[in-house]
mmCIF file of C-alpha atoms in Angstrom:
data_model
loop_
_atom_site.group_PDB
_atom_site.id
_atom_site.type_symbol
_atom_site.label_atom_id
_atom_site.label_comp_id
_atom_site.label_asym_id
_atom_site.label_seq_id
_atom_site.Cartn_x
_atom_site.Cartn_y
_atom_site.Cartn_z
ATOM 1 C CA VAL P 27 0.000 0.000 0.000
ATOM 2 C CA LYS P 28 1.301 3.433 -0.825
ATOM 3 C CA VAL P 29 1.811 6.021 1.898
ATOM 4 C CA ASN P 30 0.894 9.653 1.495
ATOM 5 C CA LEU P 31 3.235 11.307 3.983
ATOM 6 C CA ALA P 32 1.162 14.475 4.442
ATOM 7 C CA ASP P 33 -1.960 12.417 5.107
ATOM 8 C CA ALA P 34 -0.055 10.267 7.584
ATOM 9 C CA LEU P 35 1.264 13.297 9.429
ATOM 10 C CA ALA P 36 -2.177 14.901 9.510
ATOM 11 C CA THR P 37 -3.374 12.074 11.766
ATOM 12 C CA LEU P 38 -0.509 12.542 14.241
ATOM 13 C CA ASP P 39 -0.762 15.026 17.077
ATOM 14 C CA GLU P 40 2.085 14.049 19.373
ATOM 15 C CA THR P 41 5.522 15.500 18.854
ATOM 16 C CA PHE P 42 8.756 13.488 19.102
ATOM 17 C CA SER P 43 6.640 10.356 18.728
ATOM 18 C CA PRO P 44 7.749 8.600 15.549
ATOM 19 C CA ARG P 45 5.197 6.386 13.845
ATOM 20 C CA ILE P 46 6.067 3.569 11.487
ATOM 21 C CA VAL P 47 4.380 3.928 8.108
ATOM 22 C CA GLY P 48 6.224 1.157 6.312
ATOM 23 C CA THR P 49 9.274 -1.041 6.252
ATOM 24 C CA MET P 50 12.063 -1.739 3.782
ATOM 25 C CA ASN P 51 13.926 -4.950 4.555
ATOM 26 C CA ASP P 52 14.831 -4.601 8.249
ATOM 27 C CA TYR P 53 14.439 -0.829 8.293
ATOM 28 C CA LYS P 54 11.477 1.138 9.604
ATOM 29 C CA LEU P 55 10.126 4.152 7.711
ATOM 30 C CA MET P 56 8.701 6.684 10.159
ATOM 31 C CA VAL P 57 7.031 10.052 10.198
ATOM 32 C CA VAL P 58 7.612 12.342 13.137
ATOM 33 C CA LYS P 59 6.629 15.831 14.191
ATOM 34 C CA VAL P 60 9.435 17.815 15.757
ATOM 35 C CA HIS P 61 8.553 20.716 18.001
ATOM 36 C CA GLY P 62 11.188 22.195 20.238
ATOM 37 C CA GLU P 63 14.368 20.435 21.213
ATOM 38 C CA PHE P 64 14.953 16.687 21.545
ATOM 39 C CA VAL P 65 17.787 15.209 23.595
ATOM 40 C CA TRP P 66 21.477 14.789 22.857
ATOM 41 C CA HIS P 67 22.194 11.169 21.943
ATOM 42 C CA THR P 68 24.065 8.875 19.605
ATOM 43 C CA HIS P 69 23.239 5.651 17.835
ATOM 44 C CA PRO P 70 26.473 3.683 18.169
ATOM 45 C CA GLU P 71 25.213 0.947 15.820
ATOM 46 C CA THR P 72 23.598 2.830 12.936
ATOM 47 C CA ASP P 73 23.468 5.893 10.724
ATOM 48 C CA ASP P 74 20.327 7.995 11.125
ATOM 49 C CA PHE P 75 18.346 9.272 8.115
ATOM 50 C CA PHE P 76 16.374 12.550 8.220
ATOM 51 C CA LEU P 77 14.353 14.044 5.333
ATOM 52 C CA VAL P 78 12.431 17.222 6.095
ATOM 53 C CA LEU P 79 8.939 17.287 4.600
ATOM 54 C CA SER P 80 7.814 20.638 5.989
ATOM 55 C CA GLY P 81 9.113 23.261 8.370
ATOM 56 C CA GLU P 82 12.689 23.621 9.509
ATOM 57 C CA LEU P 83 14.838 21.119 11.381
ATOM 58 C CA THR P 84 18.199 21.897 12.923
ATOM 59 C CA ILE P 85 20.382 18.912 13.664
ATOM 60 C CA GLN P 86 22.763 20.108 16.318
ATOM 61 C CA MET P 87 26.079 18.277 16.472
ATOM 62 C CA ARG P 88 29.147 18.994 18.551
ATOM 63 C CA ASP P 89 30.964 20.192 15.409
ATOM 64 C CA GLY P 90 28.149 22.494 14.270
ATOM 65 C CA ASP P 91 24.563 22.603 13.145
ATOM 66 C CA VAL P 92 22.941 21.373 9.955
ATOM 67 C CA VAL P 93 19.774 23.289 9.095
ATOM 68 C CA LEU P 94 17.291 21.480 6.863
ATOM 69 C CA GLY P 95 14.236 22.776 5.034
ATOM 70 C CA PRO P 96 11.651 20.901 2.975
ATOM 71 C CA GLY P 97 13.207 18.484 0.496
ATOM 72 C CA GLU P 98 16.528 18.409 2.295
ATOM 73 C CA LEU P 99 18.031 15.271 3.791
ATOM 74 C CA PHE P 100 20.911 14.508 6.090
ATOM 75 C CA VAL P 101 22.362 11.309 7.466
ATOM 76 C CA VAL P 102 23.904 11.489 10.911
ATOM 77 C CA PRO P 103 26.793 9.013 10.912
ATOM 78 C CA ARG P 104 26.703 6.253 13.479
ATOM 79 C CA GLY P 105 28.220 7.277 16.763
ATOM 80 C CA VAL P 106 27.939 11.004 16.146
ATOM 81 C CA GLU P 107 26.240 12.837 18.969
ATOM 82 C CA HIS P 108 23.295 14.927 17.794
ATOM 83 C CA CYS P 109 20.235 16.761 19.065
ATOM 84 C CA PRO P 110 17.417 17.665 16.661
ATOM 85 C CA LYS P 111 15.391 20.796 17.243
ATOM 86 C CA GLY P 112 12.954 22.916 15.328
ATOM 87 C CA ASN P 113 9.417 22.844 14.097
ATOM 88 C CA ALA P 114 9.147 20.333 11.301
ATOM 89 C CA GLU P 115 7.597 17.232 9.828
ATOM 90 C CA VAL P 116 10.220 14.631 9.056
ATOM 91 C CA LEU P 117 10.675 11.236 7.394
ATOM 92 C CA LEU P 118 13.018 9.097 9.501
ATOM 93 C CA ILE P 119 14.625 5.817 8.512
ATOM 94 C CA GLU P 120 16.400 3.554 10.991
ATOM 95 C CA PRO P 121 16.870 -0.172 11.465
ATOM 96 C CA VAL P 122 14.006 -1.876 13.257
ATOM 97 C CA GLY P 123 14.899 -1.978 16.925
ATOM 98 C CA THR P 124 16.648 1.381 16.994
ATOM 99 C CA VAL P 125 15.582 3.394 20.044
ATOM 100 C CA ASN P 126 14.800 7.040 19.279
ATOM 101 C CA THR P 127 16.791 8.343 22.241
ATOM 102 C CA GLY P 128 19.764 6.123 21.393
ATOM 103 C CA ASP P 129 22.364 5.913 24.127
ATOM 104 C CA ALA P 130 20.797 8.725 26.164
ATOM 105 C CA GLY P 131 18.889 6.203 28.219
ATOM 106 C CA PRO P 132 15.164 5.968 28.896
ATOM 107 C CA SER P 133 13.340 9.237 29.469
ATOM 108 C CA ALA P 134 9.973 10.819 28.809
ATOM 109 C CA LEU P 135 11.162 11.285 25.225
ATOM 110 C CA THR P 136 11.848 7.592 24.668
ATOM 111 C CA ALA P 137 9.092 6.347 22.382
ATOM 112 C CA PRO P 138 7.934 2.788 21.778
ATOM 113 C CA GLU P 139 8.069 1.417 18.231
ATOM 114 C CA ARG P 140 4.574 1.753 16.917
ATOM 115 C CA SER P 141 2.674 2.129 13.704
ATOM 116 C CA LEU P 142 0.477 5.048 12.865
ATOM 117 C CA VAL M 20 26.755 17.401 4.214
ATOM 118 C CA LYS M 21 23.074 17.945 3.673
ATOM 119 C CA VAL M 22 21.458 17.192 0.332
ATOM 120 C CA ASN M 23 18.875 19.436 -1.264
ATOM 121 C CA LEU M 24 17.009 16.991 -3.466
ATOM 122 C CA ALA M 25 15.644 19.592 -5.888
ATOM 123 C CA ASP M 26 19.101 21.090 -6.360
ATOM 124 C CA ALA M 27 20.548 17.626 -6.938
ATOM 125 C CA LEU M 28 17.917 16.796 -9.526
ATOM 126 C CA ALA M 29 18.412 20.127 -11.285
ATOM 127 C CA THR M 30 21.938 19.050 -12.221
ATOM 128 C CA LEU M 31 20.766 15.746 -13.722
ATOM 129 C CA ASP M 32 19.647 15.551 -17.345
ATOM 130 C CA GLU M 33 19.611 11.824 -18.044
ATOM 131 C CA THR M 34 16.514 9.796 -17.330
ATOM 132 C CA PHE M 35 16.561 6.343 -15.726
ATOM 133 C CA SER M 36 20.079 7.093 -14.556
ATOM 134 C CA PRO M 37 20.059 7.023 -10.752
ATOM 135 C CA ARG M 38 22.700 9.077 -8.994
ATOM 136 C CA ILE M 39 23.893 8.441 -5.467
ATOM 137 C CA VAL M 40 23.535 11.502 -3.233
ATOM 138 C CA GLY M 41 24.329 9.829 0.081
ATOM 139 C CA THR M 42 24.507 6.589 1.966
ATOM 140 C CA MET M 43 22.964 5.218 5.133
ATOM 141 C CA ASN M 44 24.814 2.196 6.478
ATOM 142 C CA ASP M 45 25.089 -0.123 3.448
ATOM 143 C CA TYR M 46 22.247 1.543 1.566
ATOM 144 C CA LYS M 47 22.548 4.058 -1.267
ATOM 145 C CA LEU M 48 20.280 7.108 -1.433
ATOM 146 C CA MET M 49 19.632 8.047 -5.049
ATOM 147 C CA VAL M 50 17.771 10.599 -7.096
ATOM 148 C CA VAL M 51 16.425 9.596 -10.495
ATOM 149 C CA LYS M 52 14.397 11.168 -13.257
ATOM 150 C CA VAL M 53 11.768 8.884 -14.719
ATOM 151 C CA HIS M 54 10.485 9.616 -18.196
ATOM 152 C CA GLY M 55 8.534 6.979 -20.038
ATOM 153 C CA GLU M 56 8.577 3.305 -19.179
ATOM 154 C CA PHE M 57 11.426 1.344 -17.556
ATOM 155 C CA VAL M 58 11.726 -2.441 -17.847
ATOM 156 C CA TRP M 59 9.954 -5.246 -15.990
ATOM 157 C CA HIS M 60 12.268 -6.698 -13.385
ATOM 158 C CA THR M 61 12.520 -7.979 -9.822
ATOM 159 C CA HIS M 62 15.075 -7.639 -7.057
ATOM 160 C CA PRO M 63 15.105 -11.130 -5.541
ATOM 161 C CA GLU M 64 17.305 -10.004 -2.639
ATOM 162 C CA THR M 65 15.813 -6.685 -1.522
ATOM 163 C CA ASP M 66 12.785 -4.471 -1.109
ATOM 164 C CA ASP M 67 12.825 -1.360 -3.286
ATOM 165 C CA PHE M 68 11.983 2.102 -1.876
ATOM 166 C CA PHE M 69 10.377 4.830 -4.019
ATOM 167 C CA LEU M 70 9.422 8.335 -2.828
ATOM 168 C CA VAL M 71 8.040 10.691 -5.465
ATOM 169 C CA LEU M 72 9.373 14.243 -5.191
ATOM 170 C CA SER M 73 7.623 15.719 -8.223
ATOM 171 C CA GLY M 74 5.484 14.495 -11.088
ATOM 172 C CA GLU M 75 3.643 11.208 -11.232
ATOM 173 C CA LEU M 76 5.094 7.706 -11.054
ATOM 174 C CA THR M 77 3.147 4.544 -11.804
ATOM 175 C CA ILE M 78 4.648 1.349 -10.455
ATOM 176 C CA GLN M 79 3.177 -1.358 -12.585
ATOM 177 C CA MET M 80 2.992 -4.774 -10.960
ATOM 178 C CA ARG M 81 1.387 -7.980 -12.190
ATOM 179 C CA ASP M 82 -1.376 -7.557 -9.605
ATOM 180 C CA GLY M 83 -2.110 -3.930 -10.485
ATOM 181 C CA ASP M 84 -0.644 -0.463 -10.566
ATOM 182 C CA VAL M 85 0.315 1.878 -7.750
ATOM 183 C CA VAL M 86 0.155 5.533 -8.773
ATOM 184 C CA LEU M 87 2.289 7.935 -6.744
ATOM 185 C CA GLY M 88 2.302 11.714 -6.631
ATOM 186 C CA PRO M 89 4.594 14.090 -4.747
ATOM 187 C CA GLY M 90 5.068 13.110 -1.113
ATOM 188 C CA GLU M 91 3.906 9.538 -1.677
ATOM 189 C CA LEU M 92 6.094 6.508 -1.077
ATOM 190 C CA PHE M 93 5.853 2.839 -1.883
ATOM 191 C CA VAL M 94 8.081 -0.117 -1.153
ATOM 192 C CA VAL M 95 8.081 -2.892 -3.730
ATOM 193 C CA PRO M 96 8.599 -6.122 -1.803
ATOM 194 C CA ARG M 97 11.589 -8.244 -2.700
ATOM 195 C CA GLY M 98 10.892 -10.626 -5.543
ATOM 196 C CA VAL M 99 7.837 -8.766 -6.813
ATOM 197 C CA GLU M 100 8.004 -8.017 -10.512
ATOM 198 C CA HIS M 101 7.510 -4.348 -11.298
ATOM 199 C CA CYS M 102 7.958 -1.787 -14.044
ATOM 200 C CA PRO M 103 8.010 1.936 -13.222
ATOM 201 C CA LYS M 104 6.674 4.427 -15.720
ATOM 202 C CA GLY M 105 5.686 8.071 -15.743
ATOM 203 C CA ASN M 106 7.235 11.469 -15.639
ATOM 204 C CA ALA M 107 8.650 12.075 -12.202
ATOM 205 C CA GLU M 108 11.557 12.882 -9.943
ATOM 206 C CA VAL M 109 12.101 10.178 -7.364
ATOM 207 C CA LEU M 110 14.161 9.349 -4.279
ATOM 208 C CA LEU M 111 15.258 5.715 -4.434
ATOM 209 C CA ILE M 112 16.817 3.677 -1.637
ATOM 210 C CA GLU M 113 18.418 0.285 -2.196
ATOM 211 C CA PRO M 114 21.329 -1.649 -0.744
ATOM 212 C CA VAL M 115 24.681 -0.760 -2.269
ATOM 213 C CA GLY M 116 25.329 -3.230 -5.074
ATOM 214 C CA THR M 117 21.704 -3.464 -6.202
ATOM 215 C CA VAL M 118 21.456 -3.276 -9.997
ATOM 216 C CA ASN M 119 18.716 -0.961 -11.255
ATOM 217 C CA THR M 120 17.436 -3.485 -13.799
ATOM 218 C CA GLY M 121 17.468 -6.297 -11.246
ATOM 219 C CA ASP M 122 17.049 -9.745 -12.749
ATOM 220 C CA ALA M 123 16.138 -8.397 -16.197
ATOM 221 C CA GLY M 124 19.742 -8.700 -17.295
ATOM 222 C CA PRO M 125 22.016 -6.082 -18.776
ATOM 223 C CA SER M 126 20.462 -3.688 -21.273
ATOM 224 C CA ALA M 127 20.739 -0.088 -22.357
ATOM 225 C CA LEU M 128 18.762 0.764 -19.218
ATOM 226 C CA THR M 129 21.260 -0.858 -16.864
ATOM 227 C CA ALA M 130 23.073 1.972 -15.113
ATOM 228 C CA PRO M 131 26.385 1.918 -13.274
ATOM 229 C CA GLU M 132 26.456 2.940 -9.630
ATOM 230 C CA ARG M 133 27.615 6.504 -9.628
ATOM 231 C CA SER M 134 27.400 9.653 -7.609
ATOM 232 C CA LEU M 135 25.943 12.878 -8.837
#
């Protein structure tokens, strides 16, 4: 089944709560609404794919920020500490099993893996 | 480095000639211009990710067509025969080493793996 990303996002109210809209091999395709600042973390075992669909997303890293607008993508290399912030709708791709807060440990921002 | 997909596509003239704009783990992120009909093929070893950025892409399959507009994605399951057609700009994601024409065998449409 095809996924219309805008339609999927329109049904999602929560921020920083990624929802799986599909899979590709052992990867999960997720939509997420970003509002405000997330938490500094790394994924020691995987790169982290971000594609901005609307709004503006800043991926803060210790070496500097990457600012993304609609139609712009960035892959945070595995093990690189980052902290997303902004007001944006985003397509995320990560291996199934990847925890959104990475190595930062469980917190209120840690989200379960769930479908829309 | 971030990738602006529209800017990347603006530098690409050839159709059905995917260009790698980034990688995520062992996957290649590609932009491609579709114009007309591709070739029927399958990828026995991987799912195949399509996200339409502009235009309209029809993914023909033996069980029926999936028609995608901007902001719509579809994953062709591994081993499912398909033939894209349309007039569109597309983000493709496949494992590094995947041949664009899959099991259809080498033809004029078979493209080398190359960066933009």
